[in-house]
Amino acid sequence: MLRLWGLQQATVQDIINFYPAPKPAYNTTSTIVRILERKKFIKHKKKGRGYIYMPKISREEYREYLAQWLLDNYFDGSSQDVINHFNQTKSLDELL
């Protein structure tokens, strides 16, 4: 998603070219793009024999989705557990 937001619209090859060496495999990148599209995070339009992909949601919307997913799947829905985790690990200090 970060690469696609940076490019705004891109083919699978454009996304791969955005990475430094060693670049990810085409099939791997294409699979991830299809998964993101199936989850309704990106959309496509046809161009020639291929597709151009574009973000369908903003970074903020995706951030909210990921934060909720992390809360639900790793902290059993407890925001207090998240706060305790960051207080114990002191990793939040590095972010601030």
Coordinates of N, CA, C and O in Angstrom, one line a residue:
M1 N 0.8 -1.2 0.0 CA 0.0 0.0 0.0 C 0.9 1.3 0.0 O 0.6 2.2 -0.7
L2 N 1.9 1.2 0.8 CA 2.8 2.4 0.8 C 3.4 2.7 -0.5 O 3.4 3.9 -0.9
R3 N 3.8 1.7 -1.3 CA 4.4 1.9 -2.6 C 3.3 2.5 -3.5 O 3.5 3.4 -4.3
L4 N 2.1 2.0 -3.5 CA 1.0 2.4 -4.3 C 0.6 3.8 -4.0 O 0.3 4.6 -4.9
W5 N 0.5 4.2 -2.7 CA 0.2 5.6 -2.4 C 1.3 6.5 -2.9 O 1.0 7.6 -3.4
G6 N 2.5 6.1 -2.9 CA 3.6 6.9 -3.4 C 3.5 7.1 -4.9 O 3.9 8.2 -5.4
L7 N 3.1 6.1 -5.6 CA 3.0 6.2 -7.0 C 1.7 6.7 -7.5 O 1.5 7.2 -8.7
Q8 N 0.6 6.6 -6.7 CA -0.7 7.0 -7.0 C -1.4 6.0 -8.0 O -2.6 5.7 -7.8
Q9 N -0.8 5.6 -9.0 CA -1.3 4.6 -9.9 C -0.1 3.9 -10.5 O 0.9 4.5 -10.8
A10 N -0.2 2.5 -10.7 CA 0.9 1.8 -11.2 C 0.5 0.4 -11.7 O -0.5 -0.1 -11.3
T11 N 1.4 -0.1 -12.5 CA 1.3 -1.5 -12.9 C 2.0 -2.3 -11.9 O 2.8 -1.7 -11.0
V12 N 1.9 -3.6 -11.9 CA 2.7 -4.5 -11.0 C 4.2 -4.2 -11.2 O 5.0 -4.1 -10.2
Q13 N 4.6 -4.1 -12.5 CA 6.0 -3.8 -12.7 C 6.5 -2.4 -12.2 O 7.6 -2.3 -11.6
D14 N 5.6 -1.4 -12.2 CA 5.9 -0.1 -11.6 C 6.2 -0.3 -10.1 O 7.1 0.4 -9.6
I15 N 5.3 -1.1 -9.5 CA 5.5 -1.3 -8.0 C 6.8 -1.9 -7.7 O 7.5 -1.5 -6.8
I16 N 7.1 -3.0 -8.5 CA 8.4 -3.7 -8.3 C 9.6 -2.7 -8.5 O 10.5 -2.7 -7.7
N17 N 9.5 -1.9 -9.5 CA 10.6 -0.9 -9.8 C 10.8 0.1 -8.7 O 11.9 0.7 -8.6
F18 N 9.8 0.3 -7.9 CA 9.8 1.3 -6.8 C 10.7 0.8 -5.7 O 11.2 1.5 -4.9
Y19 N 10.9 -0.6 -5.6 CA 11.8 -1.2 -4.6 C 13.2 -1.1 -4.9 O 13.6 -1.3 -6.1
P20 N 14.1 -1.0 -3.9 CA 15.5 -1.2 -4.2 C 15.9 -2.6 -4.4 O 15.1 -3.5 -4.1
A21 N 17.0 -2.9 -4.9 CA 17.5 -4.3 -5.1 C 17.7 -4.9 -3.7 O 18.2 -4.2 -2.8
P22 N 17.5 -6.2 -3.5 CA 16.9 -7.1 -4.4 C 15.4 -6.9 -4.5 O 14.7 -6.8 -3.5
K23 N 14.9 -6.8 -5.7 CA 13.5 -6.5 -6.0 C 12.6 -7.8 -5.7 O 13.1 -8.9 -5.9
P24 N 11.4 -7.6 -5.3 CA 10.5 -8.7 -5.1 C 10.1 -9.4 -6.4 O 10.2 -8.7 -7.5
A25 N 9.8 -10.6 -6.4 CA 9.4 -11.4 -7.6 C 8.1 -10.8 -8.1 O 7.2 -10.4 -7.4
Y26 N 7.9 -10.9 -9.5 CA 6.7 -10.4 -10.1 C 5.5 -11.2 -9.6 O 4.5 -10.5 -9.3
N27 N 5.5 -12.5 -9.6 CA 4.4 -13.3 -9.1 C 4.0 -13.0 -7.7 O 2.8 -12.9 -7.4
T28 N 4.9 -12.8 -6.8 CA 4.7 -12.5 -5.4 C 4.0 -11.1 -5.4 O 3.0 -11.0 -4.7
T29 N 4.5 -10.1 -6.1 CA 3.9 -8.8 -6.0 C 2.5 -8.8 -6.6 O 1.6 -8.2 -6.1
S30 N 2.3 -9.5 -7.7 CA 1.0 -9.6 -8.4 C 0.0 -10.3 -7.4 O -1.1 -9.8 -7.3
T31 N 0.4 -11.3 -6.7 CA -0.5 -12.0 -5.7 C -0.9 -11.0 -4.6 O -2.1 -10.9 -4.3
I32 N 0.0 -10.3 -4.1 CA -0.3 -9.3 -3.1 C -1.2 -8.2 -3.6 O -2.2 -7.8 -2.9
V33 N -1.0 -7.8 -4.8 CA -1.9 -6.7 -5.4 C -3.3 -7.3 -5.5 O -4.3 -6.6 -5.2
R34 N -3.4 -8.6 -6.0 CA -4.8 -9.2 -6.1 C -5.4 -9.3 -4.8 O -6.7 -9.1 -4.6
I35 N -4.7 -9.7 -3.7 CA -5.3 -9.8 -2.4 C -5.8 -8.5 -1.9 O -6.9 -8.3 -1.4
L36 N -5.0 -7.4 -2.1 CA -5.4 -6.1 -1.7 C -6.6 -5.6 -2.4 O -7.5 -5.0 -1.9
E37 N -6.7 -6.0 -3.7 CA -7.9 -5.7 -4.5 C -9.1 -6.4 -4.0 O -10.2 -5.9 -3.9
R38 N -9.0 -7.7 -3.7 CA -10.1 -8.5 -3.2 C -10.6 -8.0 -1.9 O -11.8 -8.0 -1.6
K39 N -9.7 -7.4 -1.1 CA -10.1 -6.8 0.2 C -10.6 -5.4 0.1 O -10.9 -4.7 1.0
K40 N -10.7 -4.9 -1.2 CA -11.2 -3.6 -1.5 C -10.3 -2.4 -1.1 O -10.8 -1.3 -0.8
F41 N -9.0 -2.6 -1.0 CA -8.1 -1.6 -0.6 C -7.6 -0.9 -1.8 O -7.2 0.3 -1.8
I42 N -7.6 -1.6 -3.0 CA -7.2 -0.9 -4.2 C -8.2 -1.3 -5.3 O -9.0 -2.2 -5.2
K43 N -8.1 -0.6 -6.5 CA -8.9 -0.9 -7.6 C -8.0 -0.9 -8.9 O -6.8 -0.5 -8.8
H44 N -8.6 -1.3 -10.0 CA -7.8 -1.3 -11.2 C -8.6 -0.8 -12.4 O -9.8 -0.7 -12.3
K45 N -7.9 -0.4 -13.4 CA -8.5 -0.2 -14.7 C -7.6 -0.9 -15.8 O -6.4 -1.0 -15.6
K46 N -8.3 -1.3 -16.8 CA -7.5 -2.0 -17.9 C -6.7 -1.1 -18.7 O -7.2 0.0 -19.1
K47 N -5.5 -1.5 -19.1 CA -4.7 -0.7 -20.0 C -4.0 -1.8 -20.9 O -3.1 -2.5 -20.4
G48 N -4.3 -1.8 -22.1 CA -3.8 -2.8 -23.0 C -4.1 -4.2 -22.5 O -5.2 -4.5 -22.2
R49 N -3.1 -5.0 -22.4 CA -3.3 -6.4 -21.9 C -3.2 -6.5 -20.4 O -3.4 -7.5 -19.8
G50 N -2.8 -5.4 -19.7 CA -2.6 -5.4 -18.3 C -3.5 -4.5 -17.6 O -4.6 -4.1 -18.1
Y51 N -3.2 -4.2 -16.3 CA -4.0 -3.3 -15.5 C -3.1 -2.3 -14.8 O -2.0 -2.5 -14.5
I52 N -3.8 -1.1 -14.5 CA -3.2 -0.1 -13.7 C -3.9 -0.1 -12.4 O -5.2 -0.1 -12.4
Y53 N -3.2 -0.2 -11.3 CA -3.8 -0.2 -10.0 C -3.7 1.1 -9.3 O -2.7 1.8 -9.4
M54 N -4.7 1.4 -8.5 CA -4.8 2.7 -7.8 C -5.3 2.4 -6.4 O -6.1 1.5 -6.2
P55 N -4.9 3.2 -5.4 CA -5.5 3.0 -4.0 C -7.0 3.4 -4.0 O -7.4 4.3 -4.7
K56 N -7.7 2.6 -3.3 CA -9.2 2.8 -3.2 C -9.5 3.5 -1.9 O -10.5 4.1 -1.7
I57 N -8.6 3.4 -0.9 CA -8.8 4.0 0.4 C -7.5 4.8 0.7 O -6.5 4.6 0.2
S58 N -7.7 5.8 1.6 CA -6.6 6.7 2.0 C -5.7 6.0 3.0 O -6.1 5.0 3.6
R59 N -4.6 6.6 3.2 CA -3.6 6.1 4.2 C -4.3 6.1 5.6 O -4.1 5.2 6.4
E60 N -5.1 7.2 5.9 CA -5.7 7.3 7.2 C -6.7 6.2 7.4 O -6.8 5.6 8.5
E61 N -7.5 5.9 6.4 CA -8.5 4.8 6.5 C -7.8 3.4 6.7 O -8.2 2.6 7.4
Y62 N -6.7 3.2 5.9 CA -5.9 2.0 6.1 C -5.3 1.9 7.4 O -5.2 0.8 8.1
R63 N -4.8 3.0 7.9 CA -4.2 3.1 9.3 C -5.2 2.6 10.3 O -4.9 1.9 11.2
E64 N -6.4 3.2 10.2 CA -7.5 2.8 11.1 C -7.8 1.3 11.1 O -8.0 0.7 12.1
Y65 N -7.9 0.8 9.8 CA -8.1 -0.6 9.7 C -7.1 -1.5 10.3 O -7.3 -2.4 11.1
L66 N -5.8 -1.1 10.1 CA -4.7 -1.9 10.7 C -4.6 -1.8 12.2 O -4.4 -2.8 12.9
A67 N -4.9 -0.6 12.7 CA -4.9 -0.4 14.2 C -6.0 -1.3 14.8 O -5.7 -1.9 15.8
Q68 N -7.1 -1.3 14.2 CA -8.2 -2.1 14.7 C -7.9 -3.6 14.6 O -8.2 -4.3 15.5
W69 N -7.3 -4.0 13.5 CA -7.0 -5.4 13.3 C -5.9 -5.8 14.4 O -6.1 -6.9 14.9
L70 N -4.9 -5.0 14.6 CA -3.9 -5.2 15.6 C -4.6 -5.3 17.0 O -4.3 -6.3 17.7
L71 N -5.4 -4.4 17.3 CA -6.1 -4.4 18.6 C -6.9 -5.7 18.8 O -6.8 -6.4 19.8
D72 N -7.7 -6.0 17.8 CA -8.6 -7.2 17.9 C -7.8 -8.5 17.9 O -8.1 -9.5 18.6
N73 N -6.7 -8.6 17.1 CA -6.0 -9.9 16.9 C -4.9 -10.1 17.8 O -4.5 -11.3 18.0
Y74 N -4.3 -9.1 18.4 CA -3.1 -9.3 19.2 C -3.3 -8.8 20.6 O -2.6 -9.2 21.5
F75 N -4.3 -8.0 20.9 CA -4.6 -7.5 22.2 C -6.0 -7.8 22.7 O -6.5 -7.1 23.6
D76 N -6.7 -8.7 22.1 CA -8.0 -9.1 22.5 C -9.0 -7.9 22.6 O -9.8 -7.9 23.5
G77 N -8.8 -6.9 21.8 CA -9.7 -5.8 21.9 C -9.5 -4.8 23.0 O -10.2 -3.9 23.2
S78 N -8.4 -5.0 23.8 CA -8.1 -4.2 24.9 C -7.1 -3.1 24.6 O -5.9 -3.3 24.5
S79 N -7.6 -1.8 24.6 CA -6.7 -0.7 24.3 C -5.8 -0.5 25.5 O -4.6 -0.1 25.3
Q80 N -6.2 -0.9 26.7 CA -5.3 -0.8 27.9 C -4.1 -1.7 27.7 O -3.0 -1.4 28.1
D81 N -4.4 -2.9 27.2 CA -3.3 -3.8 26.9 C -2.3 -3.3 25.9 O -1.0 -3.5 26.0
V82 N -2.8 -2.5 24.9 CA -1.9 -1.9 24.0 C -1.0 -0.9 24.7 O 0.2 -0.8 24.5
I83 N -1.6 0.0 25.5 CA -0.9 1.0 26.2 C 0.1 0.4 27.2 O 1.3 0.8 27.2
N84 N -0.3 -0.7 27.9 CA 0.6 -1.4 28.8 C 1.8 -2.0 28.0 O 3.0 -1.9 28.5
H85 N 1.6 -2.5 26.9 CA 2.6 -3.1 26.1 C 3.7 -2.0 25.7 O 4.9 -2.2 25.9
F86 N 3.2 -0.9 25.2 CA 4.1 0.1 24.8 C 4.8 0.8 26.0 O 6.0 1.2 25.9
N87 N 4.2 0.8 27.1 CA 4.8 1.3 28.3 C 5.9 0.4 28.8 O 7.0 0.8 29.2
Q88 N 5.6 -0.9 28.7 CA 6.6 -1.9 29.2 C 7.8 -2.0 28.3 O 8.9 -2.1 28.7
T89 N 7.6 -1.9 27.0 CA 8.7 -2.1 26.0 C 9.4 -0.8 25.7 O 10.5 -0.8 25.2
K90 N 8.8 0.3 26.2 CA 9.3 1.7 25.9 C 9.4 2.0 24.4 O 10.1 3.0 24.1
S91 N 8.9 1.2 23.6 CA 9.0 1.4 22.1 C 8.1 2.7 21.7 O 8.4 3.3 20.7
L92 N 7.1 3.0 22.5 CA 6.4 4.2 22.2 C 7.2 5.5 22.4 O 7.1 6.5 21.7
D93 N 8.2 5.5 23.3 CA 9.1 6.6 23.5 C 9.8 6.9 22.2 O 10.1 8.1 21.9
E94 N 10.2 5.9 21.5 CA 10.9 6.0 20.3 C 10.1 6.7 19.2 O 10.6 7.4 18.3
L95 N 8.8 6.5 19.3 CA 7.9 7.1 18.3 C 7.6 8.5 18.6 O 7.3 9.3 17.7
L96 N 7.6 8.9 19.8 CA 7.3 10.3 20.2 C 8.5 11.1 20.2 O 9.2 11.7 20.0

